[in-house]
CSV table of C-alpha atoms in Angstrom, one decimal:
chain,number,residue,atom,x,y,z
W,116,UNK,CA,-37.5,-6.1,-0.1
W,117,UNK,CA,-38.8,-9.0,2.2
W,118,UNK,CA,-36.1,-12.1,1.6
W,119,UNK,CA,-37.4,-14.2,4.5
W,120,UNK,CA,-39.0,-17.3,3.6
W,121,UNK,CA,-42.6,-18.5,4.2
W,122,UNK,CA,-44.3,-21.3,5.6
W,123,UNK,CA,-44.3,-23.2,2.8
W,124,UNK,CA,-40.9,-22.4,1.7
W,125,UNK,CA,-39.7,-23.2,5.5
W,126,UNK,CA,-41.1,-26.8,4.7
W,127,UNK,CA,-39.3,-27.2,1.4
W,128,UNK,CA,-36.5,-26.7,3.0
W,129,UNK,CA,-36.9,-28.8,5.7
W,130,UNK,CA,-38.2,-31.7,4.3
W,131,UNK,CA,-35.3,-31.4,1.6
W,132,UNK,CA,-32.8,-31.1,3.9
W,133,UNK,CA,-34.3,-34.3,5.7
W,134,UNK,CA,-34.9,-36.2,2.6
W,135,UNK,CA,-31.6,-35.9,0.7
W,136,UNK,CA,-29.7,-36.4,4.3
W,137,UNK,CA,-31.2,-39.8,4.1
W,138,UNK,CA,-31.3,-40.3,0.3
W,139,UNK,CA,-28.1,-38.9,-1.2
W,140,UNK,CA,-24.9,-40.1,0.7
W,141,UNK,CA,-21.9,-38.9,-0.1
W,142,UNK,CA,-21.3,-42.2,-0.9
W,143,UNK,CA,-23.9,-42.0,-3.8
W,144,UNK,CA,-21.7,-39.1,-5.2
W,145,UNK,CA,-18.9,-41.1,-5.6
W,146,UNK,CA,-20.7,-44.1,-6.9
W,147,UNK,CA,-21.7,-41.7,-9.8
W,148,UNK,CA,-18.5,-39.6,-10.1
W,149,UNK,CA,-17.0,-43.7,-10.9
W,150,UNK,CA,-19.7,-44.9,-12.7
W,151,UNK,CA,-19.8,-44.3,-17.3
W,152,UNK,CA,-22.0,-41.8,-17.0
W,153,UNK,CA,-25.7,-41.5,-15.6
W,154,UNK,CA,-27.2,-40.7,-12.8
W,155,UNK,CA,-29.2,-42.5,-9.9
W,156,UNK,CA,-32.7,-42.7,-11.0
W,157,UNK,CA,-34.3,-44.4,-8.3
W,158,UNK,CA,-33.4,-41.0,-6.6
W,159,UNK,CA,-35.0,-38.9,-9.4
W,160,UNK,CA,-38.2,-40.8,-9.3
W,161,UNK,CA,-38.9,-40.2,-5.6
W,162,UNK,CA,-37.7,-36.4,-6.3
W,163,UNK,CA,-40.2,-36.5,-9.2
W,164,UNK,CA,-42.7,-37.9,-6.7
W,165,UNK,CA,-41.8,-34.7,-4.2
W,166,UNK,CA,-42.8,-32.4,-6.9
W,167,UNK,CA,-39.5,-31.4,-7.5
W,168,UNK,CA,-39.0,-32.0,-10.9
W,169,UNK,CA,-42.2,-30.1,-11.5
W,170,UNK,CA,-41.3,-27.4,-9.3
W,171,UNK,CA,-41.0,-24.5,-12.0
W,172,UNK,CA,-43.9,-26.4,-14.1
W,173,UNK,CA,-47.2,-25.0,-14.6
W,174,UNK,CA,-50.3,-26.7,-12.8
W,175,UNK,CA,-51.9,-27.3,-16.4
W,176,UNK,CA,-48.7,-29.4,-17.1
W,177,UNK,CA,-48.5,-31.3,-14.0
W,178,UNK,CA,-46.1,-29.4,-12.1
W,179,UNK,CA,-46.3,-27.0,-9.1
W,180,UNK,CA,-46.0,-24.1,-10.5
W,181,UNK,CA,-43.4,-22.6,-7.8
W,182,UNK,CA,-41.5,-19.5,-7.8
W,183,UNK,CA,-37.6,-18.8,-8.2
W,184,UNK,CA,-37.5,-18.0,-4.7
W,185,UNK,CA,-38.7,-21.5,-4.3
W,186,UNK,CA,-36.4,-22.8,-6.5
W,187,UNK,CA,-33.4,-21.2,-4.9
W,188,UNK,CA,-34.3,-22.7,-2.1
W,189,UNK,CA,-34.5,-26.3,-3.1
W,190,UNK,CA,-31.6,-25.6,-5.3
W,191,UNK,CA,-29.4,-24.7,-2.5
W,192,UNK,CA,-30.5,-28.3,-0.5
W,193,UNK,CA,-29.4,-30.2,-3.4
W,194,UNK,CA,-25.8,-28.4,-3.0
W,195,UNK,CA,-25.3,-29.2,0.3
W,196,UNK,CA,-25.4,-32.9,-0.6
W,197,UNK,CA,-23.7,-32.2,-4.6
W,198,UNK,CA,-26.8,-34.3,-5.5
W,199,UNK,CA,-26.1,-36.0,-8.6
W,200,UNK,CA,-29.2,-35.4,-10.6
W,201,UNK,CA,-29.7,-33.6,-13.3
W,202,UNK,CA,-31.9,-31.1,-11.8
W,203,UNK,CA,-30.7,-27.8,-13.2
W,204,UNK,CA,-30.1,-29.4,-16.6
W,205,UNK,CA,-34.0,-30.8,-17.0
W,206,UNK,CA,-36.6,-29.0,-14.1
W,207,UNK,CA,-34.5,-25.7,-15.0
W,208,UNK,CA,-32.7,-25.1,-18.3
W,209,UNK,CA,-35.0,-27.3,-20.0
W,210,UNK,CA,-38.6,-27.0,-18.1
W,211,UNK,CA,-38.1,-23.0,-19.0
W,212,UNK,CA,-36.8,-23.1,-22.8
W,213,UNK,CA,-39.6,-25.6,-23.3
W,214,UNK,CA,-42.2,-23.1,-21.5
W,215,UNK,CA,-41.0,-19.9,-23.0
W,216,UNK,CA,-40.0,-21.2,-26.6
W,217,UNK,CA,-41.9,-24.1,-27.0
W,218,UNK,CA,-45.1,-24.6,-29.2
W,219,UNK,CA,-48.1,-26.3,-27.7
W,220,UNK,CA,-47.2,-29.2,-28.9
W,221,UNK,CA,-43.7,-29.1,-27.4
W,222,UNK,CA,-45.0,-28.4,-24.1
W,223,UNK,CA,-47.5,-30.8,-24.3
W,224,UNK,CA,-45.0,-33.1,-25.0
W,225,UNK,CA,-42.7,-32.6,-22.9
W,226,UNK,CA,-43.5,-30.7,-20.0
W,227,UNK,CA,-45.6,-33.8,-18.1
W,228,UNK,CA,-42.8,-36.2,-18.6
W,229,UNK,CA,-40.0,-33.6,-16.9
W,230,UNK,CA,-42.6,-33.1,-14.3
W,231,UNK,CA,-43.0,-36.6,-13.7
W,232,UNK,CA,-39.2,-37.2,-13.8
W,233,UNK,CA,-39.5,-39.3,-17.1
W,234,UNK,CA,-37.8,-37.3,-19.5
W,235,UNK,CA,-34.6,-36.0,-19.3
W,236,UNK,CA,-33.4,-33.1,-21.1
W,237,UNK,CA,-29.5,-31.7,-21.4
W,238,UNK,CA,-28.7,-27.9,-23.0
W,239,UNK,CA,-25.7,-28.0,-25.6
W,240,UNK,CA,-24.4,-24.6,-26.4
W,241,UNK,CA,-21.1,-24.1,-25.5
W,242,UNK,CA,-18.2,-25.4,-28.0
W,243,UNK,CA,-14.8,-26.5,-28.1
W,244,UNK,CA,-13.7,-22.5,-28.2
W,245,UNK,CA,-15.8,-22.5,-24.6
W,246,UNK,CA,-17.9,-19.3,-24.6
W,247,UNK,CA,-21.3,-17.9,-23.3
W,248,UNK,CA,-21.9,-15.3,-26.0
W,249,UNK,CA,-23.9,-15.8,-28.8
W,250,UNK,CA,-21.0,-15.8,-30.7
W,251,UNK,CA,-19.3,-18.9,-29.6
W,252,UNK,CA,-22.1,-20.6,-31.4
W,253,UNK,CA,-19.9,-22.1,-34.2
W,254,UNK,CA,-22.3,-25.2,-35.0
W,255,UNK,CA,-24.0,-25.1,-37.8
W,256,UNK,CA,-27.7,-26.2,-38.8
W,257,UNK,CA,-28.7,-26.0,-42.9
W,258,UNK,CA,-32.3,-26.2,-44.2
W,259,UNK,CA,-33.1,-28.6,-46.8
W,260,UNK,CA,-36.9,-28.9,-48.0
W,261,UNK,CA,-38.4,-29.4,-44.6
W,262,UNK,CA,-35.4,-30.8,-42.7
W,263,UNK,CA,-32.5,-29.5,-40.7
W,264,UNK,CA,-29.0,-30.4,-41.0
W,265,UNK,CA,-26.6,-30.3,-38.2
W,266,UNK,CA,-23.0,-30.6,-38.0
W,267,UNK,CA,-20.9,-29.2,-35.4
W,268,UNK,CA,-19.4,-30.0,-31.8
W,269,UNK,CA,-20.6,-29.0,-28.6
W,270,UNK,CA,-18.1,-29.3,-25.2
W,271,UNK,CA,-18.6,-29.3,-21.7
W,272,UNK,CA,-22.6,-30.4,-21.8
W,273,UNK,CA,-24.0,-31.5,-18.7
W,274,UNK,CA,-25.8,-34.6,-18.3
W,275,UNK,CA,-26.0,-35.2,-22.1
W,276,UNK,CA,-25.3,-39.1,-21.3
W,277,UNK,CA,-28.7,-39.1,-19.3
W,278,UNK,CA,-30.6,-37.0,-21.5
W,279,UNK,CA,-33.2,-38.2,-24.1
W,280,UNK,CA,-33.7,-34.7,-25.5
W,281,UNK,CA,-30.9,-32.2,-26.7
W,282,UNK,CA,-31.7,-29.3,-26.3
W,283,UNK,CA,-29.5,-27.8,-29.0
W,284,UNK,CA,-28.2,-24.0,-30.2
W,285,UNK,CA,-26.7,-24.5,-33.5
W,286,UNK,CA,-25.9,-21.3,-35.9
W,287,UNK,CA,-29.0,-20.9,-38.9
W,288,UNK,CA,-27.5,-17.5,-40.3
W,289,UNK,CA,-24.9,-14.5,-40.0
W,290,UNK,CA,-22.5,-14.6,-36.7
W,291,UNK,CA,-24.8,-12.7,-34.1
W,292,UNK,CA,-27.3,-13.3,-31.7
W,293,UNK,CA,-30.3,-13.3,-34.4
W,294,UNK,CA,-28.6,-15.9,-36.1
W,295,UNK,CA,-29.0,-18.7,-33.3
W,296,UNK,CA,-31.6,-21.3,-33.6
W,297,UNK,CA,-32.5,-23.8,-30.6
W,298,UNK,CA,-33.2,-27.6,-31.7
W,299,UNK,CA,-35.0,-30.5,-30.1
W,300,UNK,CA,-32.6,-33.4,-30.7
W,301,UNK,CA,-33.2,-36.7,-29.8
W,302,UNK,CA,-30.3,-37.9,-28.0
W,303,UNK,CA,-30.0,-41.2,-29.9
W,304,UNK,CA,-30.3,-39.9,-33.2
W,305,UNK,CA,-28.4,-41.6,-36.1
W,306,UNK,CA,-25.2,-39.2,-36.4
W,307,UNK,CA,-24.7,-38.1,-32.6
W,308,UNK,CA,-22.5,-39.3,-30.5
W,309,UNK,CA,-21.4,-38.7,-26.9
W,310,UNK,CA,-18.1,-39.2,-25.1
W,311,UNK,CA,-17.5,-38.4,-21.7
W,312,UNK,CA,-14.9,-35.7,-21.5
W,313,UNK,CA,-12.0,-37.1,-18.8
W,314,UNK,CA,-10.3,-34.8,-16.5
W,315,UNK,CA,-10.3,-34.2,-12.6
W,316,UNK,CA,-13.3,-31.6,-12.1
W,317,UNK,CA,-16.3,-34.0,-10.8
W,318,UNK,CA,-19.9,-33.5,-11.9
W,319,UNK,CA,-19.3,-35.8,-15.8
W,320,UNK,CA,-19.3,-33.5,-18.4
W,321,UNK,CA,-19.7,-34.6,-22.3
W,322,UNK,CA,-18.4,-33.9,-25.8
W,323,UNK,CA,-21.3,-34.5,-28.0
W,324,UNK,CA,-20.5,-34.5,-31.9
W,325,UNK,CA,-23.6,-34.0,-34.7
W,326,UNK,CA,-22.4,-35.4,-38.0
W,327,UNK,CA,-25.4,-35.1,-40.9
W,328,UNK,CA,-28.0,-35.4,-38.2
W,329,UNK,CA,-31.5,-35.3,-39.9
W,330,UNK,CA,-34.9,-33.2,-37.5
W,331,UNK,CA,-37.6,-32.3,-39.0
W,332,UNK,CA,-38.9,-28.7,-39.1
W,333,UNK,CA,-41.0,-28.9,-36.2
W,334,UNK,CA,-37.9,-29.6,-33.8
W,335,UNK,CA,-37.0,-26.6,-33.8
W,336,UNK,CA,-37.6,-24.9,-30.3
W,337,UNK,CA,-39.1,-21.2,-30.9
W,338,UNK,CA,-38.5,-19.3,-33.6
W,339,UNK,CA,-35.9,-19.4,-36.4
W,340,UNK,CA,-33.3,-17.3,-35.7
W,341,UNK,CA,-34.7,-16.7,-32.2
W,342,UNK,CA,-32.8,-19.3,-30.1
W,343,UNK,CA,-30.4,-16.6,-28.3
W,344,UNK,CA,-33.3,-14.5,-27.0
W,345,UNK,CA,-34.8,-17.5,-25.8
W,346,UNK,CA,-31.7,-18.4,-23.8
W,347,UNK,CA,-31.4,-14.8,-22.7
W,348,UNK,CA,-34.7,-15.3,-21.2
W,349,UNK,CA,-33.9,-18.4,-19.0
W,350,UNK,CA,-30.3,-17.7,-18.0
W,351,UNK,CA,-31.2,-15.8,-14.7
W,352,UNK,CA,-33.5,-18.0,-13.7
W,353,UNK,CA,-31.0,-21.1,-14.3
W,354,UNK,CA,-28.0,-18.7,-12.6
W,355,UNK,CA,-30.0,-18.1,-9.3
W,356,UNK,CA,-30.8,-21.5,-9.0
W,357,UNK,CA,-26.9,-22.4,-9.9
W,358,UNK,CA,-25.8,-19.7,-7.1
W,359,UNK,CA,-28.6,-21.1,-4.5
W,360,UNK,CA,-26.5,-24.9,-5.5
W,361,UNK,CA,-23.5,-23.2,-4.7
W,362,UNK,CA,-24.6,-21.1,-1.4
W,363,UNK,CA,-25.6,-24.8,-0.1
W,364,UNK,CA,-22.4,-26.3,-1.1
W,365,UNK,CA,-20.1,-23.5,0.8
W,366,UNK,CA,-22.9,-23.4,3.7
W,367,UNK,CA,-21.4,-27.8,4.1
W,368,UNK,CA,-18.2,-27.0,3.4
W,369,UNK,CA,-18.2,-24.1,6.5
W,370,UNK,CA,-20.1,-26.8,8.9
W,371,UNK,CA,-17.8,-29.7,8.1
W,372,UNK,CA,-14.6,-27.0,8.4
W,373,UNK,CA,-15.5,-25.7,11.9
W,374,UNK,CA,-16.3,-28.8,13.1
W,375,UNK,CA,-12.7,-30.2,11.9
W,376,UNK,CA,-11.5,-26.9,13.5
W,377,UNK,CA,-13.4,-28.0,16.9
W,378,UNK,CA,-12.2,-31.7,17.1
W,379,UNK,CA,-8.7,-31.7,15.3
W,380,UNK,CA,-5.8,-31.5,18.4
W,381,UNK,CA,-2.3,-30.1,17.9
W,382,UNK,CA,-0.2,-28.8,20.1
W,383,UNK,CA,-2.1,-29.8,23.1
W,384,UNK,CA,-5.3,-27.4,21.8
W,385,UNK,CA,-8.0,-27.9,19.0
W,386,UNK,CA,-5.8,-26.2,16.2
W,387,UNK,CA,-9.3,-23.8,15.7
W,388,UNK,CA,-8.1,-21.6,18.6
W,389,UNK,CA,-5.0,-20.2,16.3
W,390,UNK,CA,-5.2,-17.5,14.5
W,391,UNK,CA,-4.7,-18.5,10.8
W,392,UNK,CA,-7.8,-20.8,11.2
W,393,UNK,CA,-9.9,-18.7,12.3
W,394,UNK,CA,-9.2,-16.4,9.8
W,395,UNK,CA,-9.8,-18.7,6.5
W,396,UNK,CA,-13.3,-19.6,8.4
W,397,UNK,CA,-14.3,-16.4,8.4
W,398,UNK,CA,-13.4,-15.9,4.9
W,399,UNK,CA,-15.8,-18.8,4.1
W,400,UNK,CA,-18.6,-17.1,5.8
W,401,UNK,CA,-17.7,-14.0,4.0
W,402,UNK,CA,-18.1,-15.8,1.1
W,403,UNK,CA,-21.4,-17.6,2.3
W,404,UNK,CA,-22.9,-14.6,3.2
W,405,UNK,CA,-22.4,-12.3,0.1
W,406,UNK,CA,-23.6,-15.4,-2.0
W,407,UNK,CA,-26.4,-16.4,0.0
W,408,UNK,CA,-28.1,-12.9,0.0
W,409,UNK,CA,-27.3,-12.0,-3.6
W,410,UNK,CA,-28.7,-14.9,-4.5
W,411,UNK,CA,-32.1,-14.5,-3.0
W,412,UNK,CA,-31.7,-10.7,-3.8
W,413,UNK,CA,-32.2,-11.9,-7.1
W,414,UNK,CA,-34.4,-14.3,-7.2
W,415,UNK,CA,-36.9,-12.1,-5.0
W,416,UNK,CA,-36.2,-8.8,-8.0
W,417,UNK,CA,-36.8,-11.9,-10.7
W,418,UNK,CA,-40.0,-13.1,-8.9
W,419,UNK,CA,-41.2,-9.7,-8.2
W,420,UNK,CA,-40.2,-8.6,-12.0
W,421,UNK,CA,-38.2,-5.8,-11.0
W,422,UNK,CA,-36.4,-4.3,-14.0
W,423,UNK,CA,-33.2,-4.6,-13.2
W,424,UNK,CA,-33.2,-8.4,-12.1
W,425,UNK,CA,-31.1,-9.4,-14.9
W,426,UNK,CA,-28.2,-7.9,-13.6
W,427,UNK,CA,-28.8,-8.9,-9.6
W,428,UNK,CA,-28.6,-12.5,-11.5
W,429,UNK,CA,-25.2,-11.9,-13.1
W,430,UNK,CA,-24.7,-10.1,-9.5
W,431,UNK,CA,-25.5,-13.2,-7.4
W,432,UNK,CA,-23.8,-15.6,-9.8
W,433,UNK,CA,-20.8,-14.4,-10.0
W,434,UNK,CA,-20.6,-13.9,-6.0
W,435,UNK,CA,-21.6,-17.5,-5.9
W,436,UNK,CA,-19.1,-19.2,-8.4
W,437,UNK,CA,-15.8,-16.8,-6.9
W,438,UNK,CA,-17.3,-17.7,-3.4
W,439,UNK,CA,-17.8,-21.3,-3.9
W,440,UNK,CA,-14.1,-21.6,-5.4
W,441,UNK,CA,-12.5,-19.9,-2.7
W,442,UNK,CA,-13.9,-21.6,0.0
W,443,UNK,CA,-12.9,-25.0,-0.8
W,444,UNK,CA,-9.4,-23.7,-1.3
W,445,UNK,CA,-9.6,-21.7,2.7
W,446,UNK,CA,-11.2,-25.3,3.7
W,447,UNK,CA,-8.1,-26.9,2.5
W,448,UNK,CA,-5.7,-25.0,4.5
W,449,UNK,CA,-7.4,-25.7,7.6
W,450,UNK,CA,-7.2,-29.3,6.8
W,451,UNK,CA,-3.9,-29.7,5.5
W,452,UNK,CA,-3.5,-33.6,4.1
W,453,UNK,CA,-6.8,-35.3,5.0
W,454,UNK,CA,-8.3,-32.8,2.7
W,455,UNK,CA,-6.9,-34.1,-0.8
W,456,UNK,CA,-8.7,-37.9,1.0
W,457,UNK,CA,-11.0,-39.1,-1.7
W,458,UNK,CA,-12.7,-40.3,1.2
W,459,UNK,CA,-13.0,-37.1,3.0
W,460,UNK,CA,-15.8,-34.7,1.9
W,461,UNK,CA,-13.9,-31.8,0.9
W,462,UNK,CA,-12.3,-33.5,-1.7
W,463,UNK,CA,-15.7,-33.8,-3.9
W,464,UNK,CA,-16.3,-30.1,-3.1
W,465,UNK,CA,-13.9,-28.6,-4.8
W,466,UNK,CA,-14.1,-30.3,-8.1
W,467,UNK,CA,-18.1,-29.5,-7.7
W,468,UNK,CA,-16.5,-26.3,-7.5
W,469,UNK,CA,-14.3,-25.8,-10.3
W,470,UNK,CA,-16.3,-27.7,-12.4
W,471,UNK,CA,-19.2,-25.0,-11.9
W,472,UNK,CA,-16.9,-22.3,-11.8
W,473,UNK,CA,-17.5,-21.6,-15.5
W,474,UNK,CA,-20.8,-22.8,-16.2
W,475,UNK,CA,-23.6,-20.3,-17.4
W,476,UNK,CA,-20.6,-18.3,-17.2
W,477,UNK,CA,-17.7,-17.7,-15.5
W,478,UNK,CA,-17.2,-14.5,-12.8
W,479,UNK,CA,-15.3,-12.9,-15.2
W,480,UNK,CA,-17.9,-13.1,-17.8
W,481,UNK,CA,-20.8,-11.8,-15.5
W,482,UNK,CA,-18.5,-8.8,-14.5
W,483,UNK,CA,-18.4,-8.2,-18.3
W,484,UNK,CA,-22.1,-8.3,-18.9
W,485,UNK,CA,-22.5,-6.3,-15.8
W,486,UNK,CA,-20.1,-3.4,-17.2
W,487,UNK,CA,-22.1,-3.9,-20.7
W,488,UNK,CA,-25.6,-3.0,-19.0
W,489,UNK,CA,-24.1,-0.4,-16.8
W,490,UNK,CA,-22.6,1.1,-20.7
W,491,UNK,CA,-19.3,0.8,-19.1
């Protein structure tokens, strides 16, 4: 297993690093966090222009055509900075439903507009129950002649106020896996609305509500019935490049830690010559370390189609999310006061953190699906 990067992955991460030190502020974070909703698109577009948007995009469709080791590493650029795109929602989640799922004409549709960062996608599966299994998928989608019906609520969706496309799992039969159906929804169809869902974890979240809304037969996304397998087929990808956001993220919070450690005086000493400190920075590179290297662990066994790179992605993700969590909290007791500063960094960390705690799953679920593949 060779994890080290090559030259053109060194120069992905390079230029990202550059690029988004210049480009994405912390500043620009909090603009966002206090904004209705949105995202900076100014910023998208020259991402788009970087070939980042395309990155998991086949040539055909103008994209790159990268691999998940690639996209772990860009991933984990954009969480050093939190960048406020929707990145993981669109060049991810959506780029690779559309891809695996999508008929010709989906892809032709959609797949050179997400490359050239002028579509917007958002995936709406979770529900006001708050689950990952196929079984939390309440909402309901009926047939009639050659039109669906959909009526149900969906919680917790990322970037759905940006999106122009829902991508939508919404229950066509029985209460298992096989009865899950994906839908393309435009997101200002008559019948759906979206309302931002308040609460202190940053990163806007949304409640979107289908009353009666009306697609056609051909929005559906794969086949019907076949919605869950589709999303069983994406979810590693889309965790490994979750866990690469989240190894970046940590890897800031440890440099902007130590440094505090370094400069801040008490006692007559810089207080990161006690003890205590030093221990809850080395818990954060405990952390960084196990997440950084299950991540790429899996995204190498994903690349390399090894057979048992589902679970390394469950693995990494669940490393990554506890990891994440925990650091902030260690980075908070080296700080003490200036860390709850809404002008401080650390601050926007940790709701990054506990706001992506959960999502795709939390640790707790991962350890579940783990113990289900091992037939625990």
């Amino acid at each position: 297993m060779d994890l080290s990067l090559n030259e053109t992955q060194e120069l992905l991460q390079r230029s990202a690093r550059d690029f988004l030190k210049d480009e994405c502020p912390l500043s620009l974070v909090r603009e966002m966090d206090g904004g209705e909703g949105g995202f900076p698109v100014a910023l998208w577009q020259r991402m788009a222009g970087l070939g980042w948007t395309g990155l998991l995009i086949p040539e055909s469709f103008g994209g790159f055509g990268g691999s998940v080791l690639d996209l772990a590493v860009l991933s984990q650029e954009l969480g050093r900075v939190l960048a406020p795109v929707p990145f993981l929602s669109t060049a991810v989640l959506g780029a690779l439903l559309v891809q695996r799922a999508g008929s010709e004409v989906q892809q032709r549709d959609l797949l050179p507009g997400i490359a050239r960062g002028q579509r917007v996608l958002a995936l709406a599966v979770t529900e006001p129950e708050y689950s990952w299994e196929a079984e939390g998928v309440q909402m309901t989608a009926v047939q009639s002649g050659g039109t669906w019906r959909l009526n149900g609520t969906k919680l917790f969706v990322h970037d759905a106020q940006s999106a122009d496309t829902l991508v939508v799992a919404a229950r066509t039969s029985g209460i298992g896996a096989t009865g899950v159906t994906l839908f393309l929804v435009p997101a200002k169809a008559a019948g759906v609305v979206v309302r931002r869902v308040s609460g202190w974890a940053g990163e806007p979240q949304q409640e979107v509500v289908f009353t009666e809304v009306a697609v056609a037969a051909d929005a559906v996304l794969g086949g019907v019935g076949e919605g869950w397998a589709a999303l069983r087929q994406v979810y590693p990808h889309a965790g490994v490049a979750l866990a690469a956001y989240q190894v970046g993220a940590i890897q800031q919070v440890y440099e902007f830690t130590a440094e505090y450690a370094r400069t801040r005086r008490q006692f007559g000493v810089a207080i990161g010559t006690f003890q205590r400190v030093q221990d809850h920075l080395i818990d954060i590179v405990n952390h960084l370390d196990g997440a950084r290297w299950t991540t790429y662990e899996a995204a190498w066994k994903l690349d390399e189609g090894k057979r048992d790179a589902t679970e390394a992605a469950s693995i990494a993700q669940a490393v990554a999310s506890e990891g994440f969590y925990r650091s902030v909290f260690h980075a908070h007791e080296v700080h003490a006061g200036i860390g709850a500063s809404l002008e401080y960094p650390l601050w926007w960390y940790t709701r990054r953190a506990r706001t992506y705690y959960d999502y795709l799953g939390s640790p707790a679920h991962h350890r579940k699906v783990l113990a289900r593949m091992l037939q625990l």
